[in-house]
């Protein structure tokens, strides 16, 4: 029995979707890239970063959480939407301490890659330079909260995939941060290097120790092709 | 006039980005120079910045904090972090890739300094009209020389790119090794121009040599003073810019210490703090702060080594040492000549390495048992560079101490300025552009960080203040 299909449009192009799919899922399958930072295939969408903002029939929605509906008109790559995304990514940069020049995630970082894709050259908002702490207590995993963008991937992965709840969010607003459960250090938890949560951070906030700069410039994920190229290759 | 007053006058905050050199001259009642001081604002704050960072990040992190010779900081930190990672000996591929990177850096840095920063003085004279005494003037009058300078610099940068991934601020060296080898294509690309580079390097040595020999009387006096010299040498006494043991010699060439494992540098070297300078004054402990200061850099390295292990540079070294009968040469202007001898040595080394199949090896990184403390030294283009770190059980740096080349040359540069001021300024309370440039030439011979940090047109941003015996400012010249 074949699944029931619906049809909607992204920037005027017809897209087919299965009933119940989000706009993001349908777009991915059709080879249309919608920029994103918190969404990761296989994890429960969190809808927190707003980078995937699209307009559905004229209203702003997050593509990673919004179900595709039959006949909808979705705006994705318009000047207005790209401008919104640029501002969001820009704010993520100034809200943390993102020093790409000596960050080992550089070249593999989704935040940096989205910024390049959106042609952000220099931040337009003032830097906040927050004081954030590091956690080196785990033998194999290092946390640098300076780079955390509060995407929630680690929280979800640990809870839903690893069944461990190693991470949680504490605080509100600009004080919000990703904490290790019960305010312990990572070294006091049962987190293991093989956990899904060790692999999902889009930035350099949760990193595997001693990997550092082992991959030379030129061989990193986004050195050759911009983020989203793999999805666009499907179209 | 109390020293306190003097201090207040001299140490004005200087914007860190611009990096002006500041010189203050104090005159006695006869308008003779009583005291000359050079103030350089140094980025000491970066040691604190490193604290807390994971150790594997440091080789990349530190190079961002000094825009001048990033590769030297990258490699000095990597050498320290090898030890932290428990690795005492790298694989041949890793060691040779790093050496190639280092010689590339040496080559491009020396070429930049010689052709862009110092050749205008040597080719036109210190007093020449500043309108022609700059790199554009050199390009007009000696176009082929200017082209060589640009091409040599570019060649060095290509080597850095091939070894570190980028021309500036690359990532090649990692604790315990290197992250890439040299591909056949990269090798062949670099080999294509190697003989031309060797030839131009010989030409550059000749320019510096001819200049010095022609002006030997000037060179003998201009900013010249006796001093100790310090640097790394190989176990057999050969010059080694990447790795070796510490050797220090006195003004006559007698060894003060030799083959000292640099991890024990604190037993031999201390740093004095003076209230008028942000920059410390290192000295050899056994002699004391008064007479224990030393010079570093090309002149010192040629002075202290027993030989150079590449034939063309060795021939030049012998010629150089002959003019002082084999004893250390103390002429400030001889830095230029020795810098070019090192340039030739570096390109000979590069040629040797490019022909070495080890560079195509695939065994890049070693691992060992983690350690808590390490020292990494390297001979940077401007002289010996010290990096010292402590790392805790969480892999985070808890202590960083860096002694950069320019700091090692702090007392020598001050002494050179004093000498030049005494000889060329005493009795003349007015500062002319020519005088300003004499001071600048003396400082520039040491190629201190500030000279290329802010250098675009062969001009060093410099502020010279002249104080009379009452401590009052009589004249001030600012050169942008
Ligand atoms: S640590 Fe990484 S994965 Fe976790 S919330 Fe922050 S950015 Fe997201
Ligand atoms: S990707 Fe949809 S809100 Fe973050």
XYZ file of C-alpha atoms and ligand atoms in Angstrom:
727
model
C 0.000 0.000 0.000
C 1.529 3.256 -1.051
C 1.706 6.177 1.361
C -0.548 9.127 0.792
C 1.321 11.969 -0.881
C 0.706 15.678 -0.842
C 2.140 18.464 -2.952
C 3.342 21.900 -1.952
C 5.704 24.492 -3.358
C 9.043 25.868 -2.187
C 9.964 29.071 -4.006
C 7.534 28.111 -6.744
C 8.956 24.625 -7.291
C 6.645 21.703 -6.700
C 7.682 19.342 -3.919
C 6.100 16.050 -3.058
C 5.814 15.010 0.575
C 4.443 12.139 2.569
C 1.669 13.055 4.927
C 3.152 13.875 8.325
C 6.564 14.926 6.994
C 7.950 18.277 8.023
C 8.821 20.848 5.412
C 12.491 20.190 6.196
C 12.208 16.436 5.655
C 10.342 16.845 2.394
C 12.756 19.501 1.166
C 15.786 17.352 2.053
C 14.387 14.442 0.080
C 13.657 16.675 -2.881
C 17.189 18.100 -2.861
C 16.201 21.575 -1.677
C 18.439 22.822 1.113
C 17.009 24.834 3.971
C 19.748 26.172 6.274
C 19.602 24.750 9.780
C 21.636 24.490 12.951
C 19.691 22.666 15.641
C 17.988 20.124 13.391
C 19.755 16.840 12.874
C 18.217 13.929 11.042
C 17.346 11.129 13.471
C 16.966 13.455 16.459
C 13.681 14.908 17.697
C 13.440 18.403 16.173
C 13.995 21.023 18.802
C 13.026 24.143 16.879
C 15.356 26.301 18.902
C 17.776 28.031 16.558
C 15.242 29.493 14.061
C 17.814 29.368 11.277
C 15.427 27.206 9.230
C 12.834 29.959 9.253
C 10.656 29.904 6.102
C 7.413 31.641 5.247
C 4.452 29.306 4.894
C 1.589 31.060 3.162
C 3.089 34.326 4.327
C 3.772 33.389 7.965
C 7.178 32.689 9.487
C 7.569 29.092 10.652
C 10.486 26.806 11.460
C 10.798 24.288 8.650
C 12.193 21.601 10.941
C 9.030 21.452 13.030
C 6.317 22.606 10.623
C 4.383 19.816 8.854
C 4.101 20.124 5.110
C 0.520 20.731 4.053
C -1.066 20.196 0.715
C -0.974 23.237 -1.543
C 1.162 25.389 0.760
C 3.402 28.096 -0.714
C 6.735 28.101 1.091
C 9.319 30.861 0.704
C 12.858 29.690 1.382
C 15.536 31.478 -0.622
C 14.107 34.961 -0.754
C 16.045 38.051 0.129
C 13.844 38.665 3.154
C 14.230 35.169 4.574
C 17.975 35.089 3.938
C 18.196 38.422 5.760
C 16.410 36.983 8.780
C 18.715 33.976 8.786
C 21.759 36.172 8.469
C 20.687 38.150 11.522
C 20.046 34.983 13.521
C 23.424 33.475 12.667
C 25.051 36.814 13.334
C 23.497 36.938 16.783
C 24.676 33.416 17.540
C 28.211 34.574 16.763
C 28.212 37.625 19.008
C 26.368 35.882 21.819
C 29.190 33.404 22.355
C 32.951 33.538 21.985
C 33.562 32.115 18.546
C 37.223 32.448 17.604
C 37.282 30.487 14.376
C 40.966 31.273 13.861
C 42.098 28.872 16.554
C 39.040 26.667 16.918
C 39.701 23.059 15.997
C 36.155 22.769 14.637
C 36.936 25.359 11.972
C 36.261 23.861 8.543
C 33.975 21.269 10.117
C 31.765 23.698 12.005
C 28.139 24.064 10.944
C 27.807 27.555 12.398
C 30.825 28.759 10.427
C 29.617 26.928 7.342
C 26.134 28.505 7.531
C 27.775 31.903 7.945
C 29.841 31.314 4.803
C 26.806 30.063 2.920
C 24.881 33.164 3.933
C 27.890 35.343 2.938
C 28.371 36.826 6.389
C 31.779 38.464 6.351
C 31.809 40.425 9.581
C 29.325 40.556 12.427
C 27.007 43.530 12.415
C 26.008 43.323 16.092
C 28.325 44.138 18.979
C 30.111 41.233 20.665
C 28.856 40.360 24.127
C 32.030 38.515 25.210
C 30.250 36.413 27.827
C 32.261 34.636 30.506
C 31.726 30.919 29.929
C 33.492 27.968 31.464
C 35.332 24.915 30.208
C 35.096 21.354 31.422
C 38.080 19.096 30.882
C 37.269 16.549 33.559
C 36.204 13.747 31.223
C 39.109 11.632 29.986
C 37.954 11.642 26.351
C 35.554 14.544 25.872
C 36.062 18.275 26.361
C 33.410 20.969 26.774
C 34.081 24.554 25.754
C 30.887 26.456 26.517
C 32.254 29.563 24.822
C 31.145 27.982 21.558
C 27.775 26.546 22.577
C 24.816 27.829 20.541
C 22.209 26.080 22.717
C 20.963 23.978 19.849
C 19.895 21.177 22.170
C 21.284 18.352 20.043
C 23.430 17.019 22.877
C 20.500 17.112 25.286
C 18.248 15.213 22.892
C 20.859 12.731 21.763
C 21.832 11.826 25.282
C 18.234 11.448 26.384
C 16.660 9.843 23.323
C 19.498 7.861 21.782
C 21.934 7.140 24.613
C 19.244 6.938 27.313
C 21.500 8.820 29.726
C 20.435 12.450 30.236
C 24.016 13.621 30.555
C 23.127 17.151 29.413
C 20.404 19.592 30.312
C 19.721 23.278 29.948
C 19.843 25.483 33.000
C 19.109 29.206 33.355
C 17.040 31.426 31.110
C 17.568 33.933 28.345
C 21.148 35.012 27.872
C 22.068 33.146 31.078
C 20.888 29.853 29.650
C 23.605 27.263 29.275
C 24.067 23.620 28.614
C 24.931 21.917 31.854
C 25.933 18.458 32.788
C 23.229 16.744 34.797
C 22.989 17.575 38.486
C 25.598 20.291 37.975
C 28.359 17.715 38.078
C 31.413 17.761 35.880
C 31.364 15.693 32.728
C 33.963 13.434 34.286
C 31.462 12.476 36.992
C 28.857 11.245 34.494
C 28.506 7.979 32.636
C 29.067 9.668 29.270
C 31.175 7.568 26.921
C 33.131 8.580 23.814
C 30.934 6.223 21.795
C 27.731 8.032 22.821
C 25.673 9.723 20.146
C 25.858 12.894 22.261
C 29.618 13.030 21.660
C 29.045 13.242 17.917
C 26.260 15.739 17.391
C 27.551 19.164 18.416
C 27.384 21.433 15.347
C 30.113 23.676 16.762
C 33.246 23.101 18.808
C 31.523 23.053 22.184
C 31.590 19.291 22.725
C 34.756 17.890 21.232
C 36.651 14.670 21.410
C 39.937 15.135 23.185
C 43.295 15.001 21.411
C 41.775 15.131 17.924
C 42.531 18.817 17.619
C 43.838 19.775 14.205
C 44.519 16.261 12.960
C 42.703 16.932 9.684
C 44.744 19.318 7.532
C 43.323 22.442 5.947
C 41.896 21.449 2.575
C 40.589 18.104 3.786
C 37.949 19.352 6.202
C 34.221 18.850 5.553
C 33.430 22.342 4.285
C 36.800 23.189 2.687
C 35.655 22.184 -0.765
C 31.888 22.454 -0.823
C 29.489 24.636 1.140
C 27.178 23.164 3.738
C 24.042 21.733 2.158
C 25.783 20.606 -1.041
C 25.129 16.969 -0.207
C 21.388 17.636 -0.034
C 21.366 19.767 -3.155
C 23.216 17.029 -5.021
C 20.066 14.919 -4.744
C 17.994 17.268 -6.872
C 64.792 64.935 38.954
C 63.712 61.625 40.400
C 63.377 58.374 38.546
C 59.700 58.436 39.302
C 59.203 61.551 37.258
C 61.178 60.036 34.453
C 59.045 56.957 34.467
C 55.862 58.944 34.229
C 57.119 60.827 31.259
C 58.295 57.830 29.358
C 55.719 55.134 29.763
C 52.691 56.485 28.086
C 50.120 54.014 26.992
C 50.675 53.171 23.396
C 47.919 51.721 21.324
C 48.587 48.057 20.978
C 47.522 47.684 17.412
C 49.737 50.342 16.031
C 52.847 49.144 17.790
C 54.845 52.317 17.712
C 58.400 52.043 18.856
C 59.036 54.696 21.453
C 62.441 56.069 22.174
C 63.172 58.537 24.917
C 66.457 60.369 25.125
C 67.639 62.209 28.187
C 70.212 64.960 27.848
C 72.601 66.408 30.404
C 73.306 70.127 30.772
C 75.738 70.074 27.844
C 73.097 68.446 25.688
C 74.958 65.174 25.679
C 72.904 62.014 25.672
C 72.825 60.701 29.194
C 70.341 57.951 28.660
C 68.494 56.438 25.720
C 65.656 54.023 26.087
C 63.575 52.014 23.682
C 60.087 51.072 24.754
C 58.268 48.322 22.979
C 54.801 47.351 23.938
C 54.720 43.643 24.160
C 51.664 41.434 24.208
C 52.441 39.831 27.536
C 48.746 39.368 28.149
C 48.653 36.362 25.872
C 50.089 34.028 28.444
C 46.963 34.464 30.521
C 44.829 33.891 27.465
C 46.332 30.440 26.985
C 45.552 29.309 30.520
C 42.596 26.921 30.595
C 42.834 25.990 26.931
C 43.314 22.319 25.968
C 46.938 21.600 25.178
C 46.396 20.309 21.624
C 44.903 23.662 20.666
C 47.882 25.717 21.812
C 50.151 25.457 18.724
C 47.373 26.972 16.623
C 46.191 29.370 19.305
C 49.571 30.972 20.068
C 50.347 31.876 16.509
C 47.287 34.119 16.454
C 48.575 36.160 19.307
C 51.644 37.341 17.498
C 51.105 38.344 13.916
C 54.810 38.499 13.212
C 56.258 35.050 13.021
C 53.283 32.745 13.503
C 55.124 29.668 12.256
C 57.802 30.047 14.925
C 55.229 30.191 17.694
C 53.324 27.344 16.089
C 56.430 25.155 16.070
C 57.814 26.153 19.480
C 54.438 25.354 21.044
C 54.155 22.116 19.061
C 57.599 21.056 20.293
C 56.488 21.646 23.872
C 53.196 19.831 23.287
C 55.024 16.826 21.787
C 56.560 16.375 25.207
C 53.210 16.928 26.944
C 51.768 14.230 24.671
C 54.611 11.950 25.772
C 56.485 11.968 22.472
C 60.249 12.536 22.568
C 61.062 11.734 18.990
C 58.870 12.350 15.980
C 58.588 10.118 12.945
C 61.040 11.128 10.186
C 58.180 12.450 8.051
C 56.821 14.625 10.853
C 60.210 16.004 11.852
C 61.164 16.789 8.263
C 57.818 18.356 7.388
C 58.169 20.650 10.376
C 61.723 21.509 9.417
C 60.601 22.301 5.898
C 57.894 24.576 7.321
C 60.438 26.275 9.545
C 63.024 26.849 6.823
C 60.237 28.197 4.614
C 59.315 30.648 7.349
C 62.930 31.641 7.900
C 63.405 32.167 4.182
C 60.331 34.327 3.695
C 60.827 36.339 6.882
C 64.489 37.086 6.173
C 63.716 37.949 2.561
C 60.952 40.323 3.606
C 63.169 42.023 6.121
C 66.125 42.378 3.825
C 64.462 43.450 0.612
C 61.548 45.446 1.942
C 62.659 46.842 5.249
C 66.389 47.223 5.227
C 67.545 47.439 1.625
C 66.380 51.067 1.251
C 68.835 52.074 3.990
C 71.682 50.046 2.562
C 71.121 50.998 -1.060
C 70.401 54.695 -0.595
C 72.135 55.504 2.703
C 70.665 56.289 6.113
C 70.488 59.997 5.409
C 68.969 59.756 1.967
C 65.744 61.558 1.179
C 62.963 59.505 2.757
C 60.925 60.076 -0.382
C 63.212 57.671 -2.229
C 64.515 55.701 0.754
C 61.680 53.204 0.758
C 60.651 50.030 -0.961
C 59.094 51.937 -3.863
C 62.403 53.717 -4.358
C 64.149 50.345 -4.465
C 61.610 49.069 -6.966
C 62.286 52.084 -9.234
C 66.051 52.043 -9.092
C 66.691 48.319 -8.706
C 63.618 46.690 -10.217
C 65.108 43.204 -10.555
C 66.046 43.238 -6.877
C 62.554 44.234 -5.826
C 61.132 41.405 -7.923
C 63.522 38.939 -6.325
C 62.404 40.074 -2.882
C 58.772 39.526 -3.731
C 59.392 36.158 -5.379
C 61.570 34.872 -2.548
C 58.978 35.843 0.020
C 56.289 34.183 -2.051
C 58.344 31.020 -2.367
C 58.733 30.800 1.410
C 55.017 31.278 1.803
C 54.298 28.497 -0.676
C 56.426 26.198 1.462
C 54.443 27.200 4.523
C 51.213 26.532 2.654
C 52.386 23.108 1.529
C 53.343 22.141 5.084
C 50.829 24.014 7.260
C 47.845 24.107 4.903
C 47.730 27.900 4.676
C 50.201 30.688 3.987
C 49.500 32.245 7.339
C 48.105 30.716 10.477
C 48.026 27.143 9.286
C 47.600 24.022 11.383
C 50.319 21.572 10.268
C 52.128 20.737 13.503
C 50.069 18.824 16.058
C 51.204 17.303 19.359
C 53.292 14.265 18.465
C 53.665 15.014 14.780
C 52.194 16.649 11.711
C 48.794 16.453 10.003
C 49.957 16.058 6.414
C 52.861 14.939 4.295
C 54.124 16.549 1.117
C 52.418 15.279 -2.011
C 54.435 14.612 -5.157
C 52.597 17.505 -6.855
C 53.459 19.890 -4.032
C 57.062 18.723 -4.103
C 57.429 19.147 -7.843
C 55.780 22.544 -7.726
C 58.344 23.687 -5.164
C 61.318 22.032 -6.855
C 60.595 23.917 -10.047
C 61.994 27.198 -8.734
C 64.493 25.949 -6.183
C 67.665 26.610 -8.174
C 66.547 30.132 -8.941
C 65.963 30.705 -5.221
C 69.444 29.426 -4.363
C 70.947 31.741 -6.946
C 69.047 34.786 -5.710
C 70.015 33.955 -2.140
C 73.670 33.951 -3.120
C 73.090 37.342 -4.735
C 71.487 38.663 -1.553
C 74.413 37.498 0.581
C 76.685 39.354 -1.790
C 74.739 42.593 -1.499
C 74.897 42.472 2.297
C 78.525 41.403 2.281
C 79.672 44.045 -0.199
C 77.805 46.718 1.704
C 79.394 45.752 5.012
C 82.888 45.433 3.610
C 82.616 48.721 1.751
C 81.391 50.477 4.890
C 83.423 48.520 7.360
C 84.458 51.597 9.342
C 80.865 52.636 9.789
C 79.855 49.062 10.587
C 82.577 48.790 13.197
C 81.198 51.723 15.125
C 77.533 52.067 14.246
C 75.559 50.793 17.229
C 78.314 48.298 17.882
C 79.124 46.981 21.344
C 80.572 43.863 22.907
C 78.091 41.330 24.167
C 77.398 37.711 24.912
C 75.576 35.685 22.284
C 73.091 32.868 22.759
C 71.329 30.332 20.594
C 70.712 26.691 19.800
C 73.368 24.491 18.240
C 73.263 20.862 17.169
C 75.112 18.265 19.255
C 78.117 18.482 16.919
C 78.154 22.285 17.134
C 76.499 22.889 13.767
C 73.962 25.638 13.235
C 70.482 24.182 13.713
C 67.528 26.506 13.421
C 64.873 23.960 14.341
C 66.317 22.016 17.234
C 69.390 21.722 19.403
C 70.904 22.567 22.750
C 71.633 25.975 24.212
C 75.048 27.510 23.840
C 76.154 30.911 25.106
C 79.497 32.541 24.357
C 81.092 35.691 25.758
C 82.421 38.579 23.705
C 85.635 36.695 22.928
C 83.858 33.515 21.979
C 84.572 31.624 25.211
C 81.737 29.313 26.103
C 79.664 30.426 29.081
C 77.662 27.236 28.801
C 77.273 24.670 26.077
C 74.999 21.787 25.067
C 72.509 22.684 27.755
C 69.230 20.821 27.405
C 66.782 23.671 27.010
C 64.238 22.089 29.306
C 66.526 23.370 32.077
C 66.638 26.941 30.735
C 65.468 28.375 34.055
C 68.709 27.208 35.669
C 70.643 29.350 33.213
C 68.465 32.289 32.294
C 66.424 34.736 34.356
C 64.420 37.800 33.454
C 64.785 41.168 35.091
C 61.867 43.569 35.374
C 62.549 47.282 35.068
C 60.047 49.869 36.102
C 60.262 51.815 32.857
C 59.509 49.020 30.434
C 56.712 46.512 29.988
C 59.196 44.179 28.393
C 61.444 42.052 30.588
C 65.229 41.925 30.348
C 66.613 38.373 30.205
C 70.151 37.622 31.369
C 72.479 34.701 32.016
C 72.161 33.814 35.679
C 75.801 32.933 36.328
C 76.899 36.422 35.219
C 74.019 38.460 36.627
C 71.742 41.151 35.177
C 74.437 43.815 34.829
C 76.644 41.968 32.333
C 74.737 38.764 31.692
C 72.494 40.034 28.925
C 73.048 38.569 25.520
C 72.101 38.935 21.900
C 70.121 36.442 19.829
C 69.234 36.150 16.158
C 71.190 35.705 12.931
C 74.365 37.432 14.130
C 74.456 35.395 17.339
C 73.696 32.130 15.583
C 76.514 32.592 13.115
C 78.808 33.672 15.953
C 78.119 30.698 18.217
C 78.042 27.779 15.798
C 81.148 25.788 14.895
C 80.046 25.334 11.321
C 77.062 25.323 8.985
C 76.180 21.962 7.479
C 75.318 23.242 4.009
C 78.249 24.023 1.725
C 77.307 27.405 0.245
C 76.322 28.975 3.547
C 79.367 27.460 5.261
C 81.644 29.129 2.747
C 79.945 32.443 3.488
C 80.188 31.865 7.233
C 83.922 31.339 6.958
C 84.313 34.555 5.025
C 82.224 36.374 7.602
C 84.149 35.028 10.581
C 87.462 35.846 8.924
C 86.926 39.582 9.279
C 87.004 39.252 13.066
C 89.677 36.562 13.089
C 87.218 33.848 14.046
C 86.053 35.720 17.168
C 82.437 36.803 17.626
C 81.447 39.733 15.477
C 79.665 42.441 17.469
C 78.594 44.829 14.720
C 74.937 45.628 14.780
C 74.956 46.133 11.021
C 76.384 42.633 10.578
C 72.927 41.289 11.358
C 72.074 41.940 7.716
C 74.942 39.923 6.357
C 74.328 37.013 8.725
C 70.596 37.154 8.029
C 71.405 36.561 4.375
C 73.831 33.735 5.222
C 70.926 32.103 7.038
C 68.666 32.720 4.084
C 71.120 30.835 1.910
C 71.401 28.070 4.510
C 67.600 27.801 4.682
C 67.175 27.435 0.950
C 69.948 24.834 0.817
C 68.119 22.940 3.554
C 64.832 23.283 1.695
C 66.416 21.811 -1.409
C 67.810 18.919 0.603
C 64.422 18.242 2.173
C 62.451 18.478 -1.061
C 64.632 15.715 -2.452
C 64.085 13.517 0.583
C 61.490 10.750 0.027
C 60.693 10.754 3.768
C 58.465 13.742 3.089
C 56.074 11.464 1.235
C 55.924 9.092 4.223
C 52.575 8.333 5.816
C 53.606 7.756 9.418
C 52.685 11.191 10.761
C 51.854 11.110 14.449
C 53.068 9.306 17.533
C 51.430 9.064 20.916
C 52.921 8.478 24.336
C 52.256 8.851 28.018
C 50.935 12.261 29.035
C 53.253 14.577 30.946
C 52.546 17.680 32.975
C 55.230 20.160 31.988
C 57.275 20.957 28.914
C 59.571 23.465 27.291
C 59.834 24.027 23.553
C 62.547 26.140 21.950
C 63.170 27.118 18.396
C 65.414 29.546 16.573
C 62.844 31.954 15.155
C 63.940 34.369 12.406
C 64.597 37.015 15.078
C 66.262 34.715 17.566
C 65.696 32.123 20.236
C 62.058 31.673 21.176
C 61.121 30.008 24.472
C 57.761 28.392 25.190
C 57.146 26.803 28.583
C 53.862 25.204 29.673
C 52.252 23.278 32.488
C 49.185 21.164 31.713
C 46.943 19.599 34.360
C 45.313 16.167 34.471
C 42.282 17.572 32.646
C 44.463 18.458 29.655
C 44.134 22.180 30.344
C 47.075 24.577 30.391
C 47.718 25.978 33.861
C 50.876 27.979 33.136
C 52.458 29.503 30.055
C 55.702 31.421 29.953
C 56.994 32.733 26.644
C 60.251 34.563 26.088
C 60.113 35.911 22.573
C 63.123 36.779 20.442
C 62.591 40.507 20.691
C 62.576 40.268 24.482
C 65.897 38.436 24.371
C 67.269 41.341 22.366
C 65.818 43.979 24.667
C 69.027 45.122 26.352
C 71.005 44.888 23.098
C 68.526 47.077 21.242
C 68.593 49.602 24.052
C 72.373 49.525 24.008
C 72.444 50.028 20.251
C 70.091 52.994 20.501
C 72.219 54.470 23.269
C 75.379 54.074 21.185
C 73.874 55.620 18.088
C 72.348 58.462 20.078
C 75.673 59.221 21.753
C 77.538 59.177 18.481
C 75.104 60.967 16.234
C 73.024 63.145 18.497
C 75.085 64.381 21.436
C 75.196 68.159 21.464
C 72.391 68.509 18.913
C 69.133 69.196 20.678
C 67.137 69.229 17.469
C 65.956 65.995 15.968
C 66.246 65.787 12.219
C 64.715 63.099 10.055
C 68.217 61.796 9.395
C 68.857 61.336 13.101
C 65.534 59.650 13.506
C 66.482 57.249 10.784
C 69.877 56.502 12.340
C 68.103 55.315 15.450
C 65.646 53.432 13.332
C 68.422 51.720 11.365
C 69.994 50.524 14.612
C 66.713 49.130 15.901
C 65.782 47.654 12.567
C 68.996 45.659 12.353
C 67.515 43.462 15.080
C 64.303 43.089 13.088
C 62.177 43.485 16.201
C 58.547 42.492 16.038
C 57.268 46.020 15.741
C 59.259 46.743 12.633
C 57.324 44.403 10.445
C 54.061 44.414 12.393
C 53.388 47.894 11.222
C 55.586 48.137 8.219
C 54.198 48.909 4.855
C 56.465 51.328 3.116
C 59.883 50.791 4.636
C 59.047 53.134 7.456
C 58.957 52.222 11.094
C 56.396 54.114 13.110
C 58.566 55.685 15.742
C 58.188 58.326 18.414
C 61.340 59.948 19.689
C 61.091 62.213 22.716
C 63.947 64.385 23.860
C 64.147 65.444 27.492
C 66.545 68.037 28.885
C 68.415 67.667 32.164
C 65.423 69.070 34.057
C 63.282 66.299 32.656
C 61.378 68.635 30.400
C 60.324 67.612 26.962
C 62.284 69.720 24.491
C 61.417 68.018 21.267
C 59.303 65.202 19.991
C 59.203 63.685 16.553
C 56.609 61.238 15.446
C 57.149 59.243 12.357
C 54.107 57.431 11.073
S 27.035 21.849 23.449
Fe 26.904 21.703 21.220
S 25.249 20.235 20.895
Fe 25.043 20.899 23.007
S 23.619 22.620 22.953
Fe 25.671 23.493 22.812
S 26.051 23.689 20.624
Fe 24.318 22.274 20.856
S 16.944 23.985 12.454
Fe 14.888 24.468 12.721
S 14.878 25.753 14.425
Fe 16.942 25.099 14.304
